Amino acid sequence: MTPAPVSRPSFRDALRAESPLQIAGTLNAYAALLAQRAGFSALYLSGAGVANHSYGLPDTGLTTLEDVLIDVRRITSRVALPLLVDIDTGWDDPAMTVREIAAAGAAAVHIEDQVPAKICGHLPGKHLVATEEMLSRIEAAVSGKPHDSFVVIARTDAAAVEGLLAAIERAKAYLAAGADMIFAEALRSLDDIRAFTSAVDAPVLINLTEFGQTPYFTLGELKDAGVAMVLYPLSSSRAAAAASLEVFSAIRRDGTQQAVIDRMQTRAELYDILGYQPPT
């Protein structure tokens, strides 16, 4: 089935309309529908989410561009909200990657400065490429933009590896190379965030992934610290995974789902989210 194309606001439109812009991580089209129902105006597809949930793999650079494109197309064909996509280190050809991601309906990407065998940005042991190599990645990615409204965000993991000042200097260089915005990964305090946003003349994204290095700051705290975008990449999927294991365990233990029925979405609620009217 080929869904009808949908029109959507740009990522820049969403950023102008909401400050800070809350970006909801969605693993698939149904999760995107749920985020839309909850009132989010921008969505995110996580590379870790694709690896973990679509392929049952760790986030160590094992998935391909085509693996990500499958989920991008499914989300964008169903939900008319701007989608930010994690393209890791850009694979072999960042320009082609951006062209393909944009053609699949996404509104923005972020590309990072880790080595290709990357790991989660909130784990120890990260290794970065030299600034010059990252600049080449950014320049290539920017060259693949189909139009000016498409956004390329440069992510830096340097704060945890080289220190905050080095992360700021890298961010400035990334902007000079053509990046539109900056993703500052794993900053540990509001003071660090404030120092970063004060020094970097572009919208800055902060990642509030759970169980990571950045505390669970409130939206108000982050706004006061100058943050333009707040990302919740895997919040709903973590909750869904925990609930799924609980339900599977109850069914296996009890031989019936009766004890956990009250924790499930009803058929009527499902159809409501899908916009489906069953025959009567």
mmCIF file of C-alpha atoms in Angstrom, residues 14-168:
data_model
loop_
_atom_site.group_PDB
_atom_site.id
_atom_site.type_symbol
_atom_site.label_atom_id
_atom_site.label_comp_id
_atom_site.label_asym_id
_atom_site.label_seq_id
_atom_site.Cartn_x
_atom_site.Cartn_y
_atom_site.Cartn_z
ATOM 1 C CA ALA A 14 7.756 24.144 14.677
ATOM 2 C CA LEU A 15 10.760 25.835 16.290
ATOM 3 C CA ARG A 16 9.264 29.288 15.730
ATOM 4 C CA ALA A 17 5.928 28.216 17.205
ATOM 5 C CA GLU A 18 7.177 26.648 20.446
ATOM 6 C CA SER A 19 10.041 27.614 22.744
ATOM 7 C CA PRO A 20 11.669 25.390 23.773
ATOM 8 C CA LEU A 21 10.455 22.943 21.152
ATOM 9 C CA GLN A 22 9.645 19.584 22.750
ATOM 10 C CA ILE A 23 10.519 16.749 20.369
ATOM 11 C CA ALA A 24 8.937 13.355 21.004
ATOM 12 C CA GLY A 25 10.814 10.193 20.138
ATOM 13 C CA THR A 26 8.649 7.836 18.075
ATOM 14 C CA LEU A 27 9.665 4.385 16.882
ATOM 15 C CA ASN A 28 6.907 3.830 14.354
ATOM 16 C CA ALA A 29 3.824 5.356 12.792
ATOM 17 C CA TYR A 30 1.513 4.372 15.624
ATOM 18 C CA ALA A 31 3.798 5.938 18.237
ATOM 19 C CA ALA A 32 3.825 9.056 16.061
ATOM 20 C CA LEU A 33 0.023 9.123 16.095
ATOM 21 C CA LEU A 34 0.083 8.874 19.891
ATOM 22 C CA ALA A 35 2.595 11.723 20.191
ATOM 23 C CA GLN A 36 0.463 13.824 17.875
ATOM 24 C CA ARG A 37 -2.615 13.093 20.016
ATOM 25 C CA ALA A 38 -0.664 14.164 23.117
ATOM 26 C CA GLY A 39 -0.012 17.542 21.490
ATOM 27 C CA PHE A 40 3.599 17.378 20.311
ATOM 28 C CA SER A 41 4.402 19.436 17.220
ATOM 29 C CA ALA A 42 7.695 17.727 16.268
ATOM 30 C CA LEU A 43 8.817 14.098 16.194
ATOM 31 C CA TYR A 44 12.103 12.212 16.338
ATOM 32 C CA LEU A 45 13.380 8.903 15.036
ATOM 33 C CA SER A 46 16.292 7.663 17.110
ATOM 34 C CA GLY A 47 19.113 5.595 15.672
ATOM 35 C CA ALA A 48 19.166 3.682 18.944
ATOM 36 C CA GLY A 49 15.424 3.167 18.607
ATOM 37 C CA VAL A 50 15.800 1.691 15.123
ATOM 38 C CA ALA A 51 18.636 -0.562 16.248
ATOM 39 C CA ASN A 52 17.084 -1.645 19.554
ATOM 40 C CA HIS A 53 13.446 -2.003 18.622
ATOM 41 C CA SER A 54 13.312 -2.654 14.880
ATOM 42 C CA TYR A 55 16.330 -4.999 14.819
ATOM 43 C CA GLY A 56 16.986 -6.088 18.421
ATOM 44 C CA LEU A 57 20.552 -4.734 18.253
ATOM 45 C CA PRO A 58 22.605 -2.364 20.428
ATOM 46 C CA ASP A 59 23.244 1.183 19.234
ATOM 47 C CA THR A 60 26.781 0.584 17.943
ATOM 48 C CA GLY A 61 26.526 1.611 14.300
ATOM 49 C CA LEU A 62 25.247 -1.755 13.040
ATOM 50 C CA THR A 63 22.139 -0.497 11.239
ATOM 51 C CA THR A 64 22.177 0.974 7.745
ATOM 52 C CA LEU A 65 20.602 3.944 6.005
ATOM 53 C CA GLU A 66 17.971 1.678 4.473
ATOM 54 C CA ASP A 67 17.061 0.330 7.926
ATOM 55 C CA VAL A 68 16.343 3.890 9.052
ATOM 56 C CA LEU A 69 14.538 4.851 5.852
ATOM 57 C CA ILE A 70 11.982 2.091 6.360
ATOM 58 C CA ASP A 71 10.848 3.655 9.635
ATOM 59 C CA VAL A 72 11.091 7.228 8.307
ATOM 60 C CA ARG A 73 8.737 6.420 5.422
ATOM 61 C CA ARG A 74 6.239 4.712 7.683
ATOM 62 C CA ILE A 75 6.099 7.649 10.084
ATOM 63 C CA THR A 76 6.003 10.455 7.534
ATOM 64 C CA SER A 77 3.366 8.751 5.393
ATOM 65 C CA ARG A 78 0.989 8.726 8.351
ATOM 66 C CA VAL A 79 1.675 11.824 10.450
ATOM 67 C CA ALA A 80 1.987 15.389 9.158
ATOM 68 C CA LEU A 81 4.458 16.651 11.751
ATOM 69 C CA PRO A 82 8.098 17.563 11.074
ATOM 70 C CA LEU A 83 10.387 14.603 11.774
ATOM 71 C CA LEU A 84 13.986 14.903 12.967
ATOM 72 C CA VAL A 85 16.051 11.820 12.088
ATOM 73 C CA ASP A 86 19.230 10.517 13.689
ATOM 74 C CA ILE A 87 21.681 9.675 10.883
ATOM 75 C CA ASP A 88 24.541 8.720 13.221
ATOM 76 C CA THR A 89 27.815 9.591 11.447
ATOM 77 C CA GLY A 90 26.191 9.883 8.007
ATOM 78 C CA TRP A 91 27.233 6.448 6.752
ATOM 79 C CA ASP A 92 29.530 6.452 3.720
ATOM 80 C CA ASP A 93 27.985 9.437 1.947
ATOM 81 C CA PRO A 94 26.339 12.110 4.126
ATOM 82 C CA ALA A 95 25.099 14.041 1.079
ATOM 83 C CA MET A 96 23.259 11.013 -0.301
ATOM 84 C CA THR A 97 21.983 10.190 3.182
ATOM 85 C CA VAL A 98 20.426 13.637 3.549
ATOM 86 C CA ARG A 99 18.883 13.450 0.072
ATOM 87 C CA GLU A 100 17.341 10.053 0.823
ATOM 88 C CA ILE A 101 16.082 11.041 4.264
ATOM 89 C CA ALA A 102 14.527 14.240 2.886
ATOM 90 C CA ALA A 103 12.929 12.359 -0.008
ATOM 91 C CA ALA A 104 11.369 10.004 2.547
ATOM 92 C CA GLY A 105 9.581 12.988 4.110
ATOM 93 C CA ALA A 106 11.781 13.986 7.036
ATOM 94 C CA ALA A 107 12.294 17.657 7.890
ATOM 95 C CA ALA A 108 15.663 17.530 9.647
ATOM 96 C CA VAL A 109 18.623 15.314 10.502
ATOM 97 C CA HIS A 110 21.402 15.330 13.038
ATOM 98 C CA ILE A 111 24.884 14.048 12.314
ATOM 99 C CA GLU A 112 27.490 13.393 15.011
ATOM 100 C CA ASP A 113 31.222 13.646 15.563
ATOM 101 C CA GLN A 114 31.885 10.173 16.943
ATOM 102 C CA VAL A 115 33.913 7.597 15.015
ATOM 103 C CA PRO A 116 31.747 5.358 12.776
ATOM 104 C CA ALA A 117 31.653 2.515 15.328
ATOM 105 C CA LYS A 118 29.743 4.873 17.589
ATOM 106 C CA ILE A 119 28.115 4.150 20.942
ATOM 107 C CA CYS A 120 25.314 5.746 22.930
ATOM 108 C CA GLY A 121 26.178 9.346 23.720
ATOM 109 C CA HIS A 122 25.604 8.823 27.450
ATOM 110 C CA LEU A 123 28.019 5.892 27.834
ATOM 111 C CA PRO A 124 31.720 6.121 28.691
ATOM 112 C CA GLY A 125 34.397 5.249 26.161
ATOM 113 C CA LYS A 126 33.287 7.472 23.288
ATOM 114 C CA HIS A 127 35.818 8.374 20.608
ATOM 115 C CA LEU A 128 35.553 11.406 18.368
ATOM 116 C CA VAL A 129 36.856 12.130 14.914
ATOM 117 C CA ALA A 130 39.083 15.151 14.420
ATOM 118 C CA THR A 131 37.263 18.438 13.954
ATOM 119 C CA GLU A 132 38.372 18.576 10.313
ATOM 120 C CA GLU A 133 36.754 15.222 9.560
ATOM 121 C CA MET A 134 33.501 16.331 11.155
ATOM 122 C CA LEU A 135 33.575 19.519 9.109
ATOM 123 C CA SER A 136 33.771 17.393 5.966
ATOM 124 C CA ARG A 137 30.761 15.381 7.149
ATOM 125 C CA ILE A 138 28.778 18.559 7.764
ATOM 126 C CA GLU A 139 29.699 20.126 4.441
ATOM 127 C CA ALA A 140 28.650 16.956 2.645
ATOM 128 C CA ALA A 141 25.392 16.715 4.579
ATOM 129 C CA VAL A 142 24.549 20.362 3.873
ATOM 130 C CA SER A 143 25.240 19.835 0.171
ATOM 131 C CA GLY A 144 22.503 17.192 0.153
ATOM 132 C CA LYS A 145 19.798 19.527 1.485
ATOM 133 C CA PRO A 146 16.913 19.734 -1.009
ATOM 134 C CA HIS A 147 15.921 23.237 0.096
ATOM 135 C CA ASP A 148 16.758 25.868 2.697
ATOM 136 C CA SER A 149 13.977 24.864 5.068
ATOM 137 C CA PHE A 150 15.534 21.431 5.570
ATOM 138 C CA VAL A 151 17.628 21.465 8.758
ATOM 139 C CA VAL A 152 21.013 19.862 9.394
ATOM 140 C CA ILE A 153 21.884 19.717 13.098
ATOM 141 C CA ALA A 154 25.477 18.979 14.102
ATOM 142 C CA ARG A 155 25.757 16.887 17.233
ATOM 143 C CA THR A 156 28.875 17.072 19.355
ATOM 144 C CA ASP A 157 29.819 14.530 22.010
ATOM 145 C CA ALA A 158 32.934 16.501 22.893
ATOM 146 C CA ALA A 159 31.833 17.725 26.336
ATOM 147 C CA ALA A 160 32.246 14.240 27.812
ATOM 148 C CA VAL A 161 35.490 13.531 25.950
ATOM 149 C CA GLU A 162 37.382 16.801 25.568
ATOM 150 C CA GLY A 163 35.571 19.127 27.976
ATOM 151 C CA LEU A 164 32.988 21.884 27.708
ATOM 152 C CA LEU A 165 35.241 24.515 26.152
ATOM 153 C CA ALA A 166 36.320 22.107 23.426
ATOM 154 C CA ALA A 167 32.671 21.254 22.760
ATOM 155 C CA ILE A 168 31.899 24.963 22.355
#
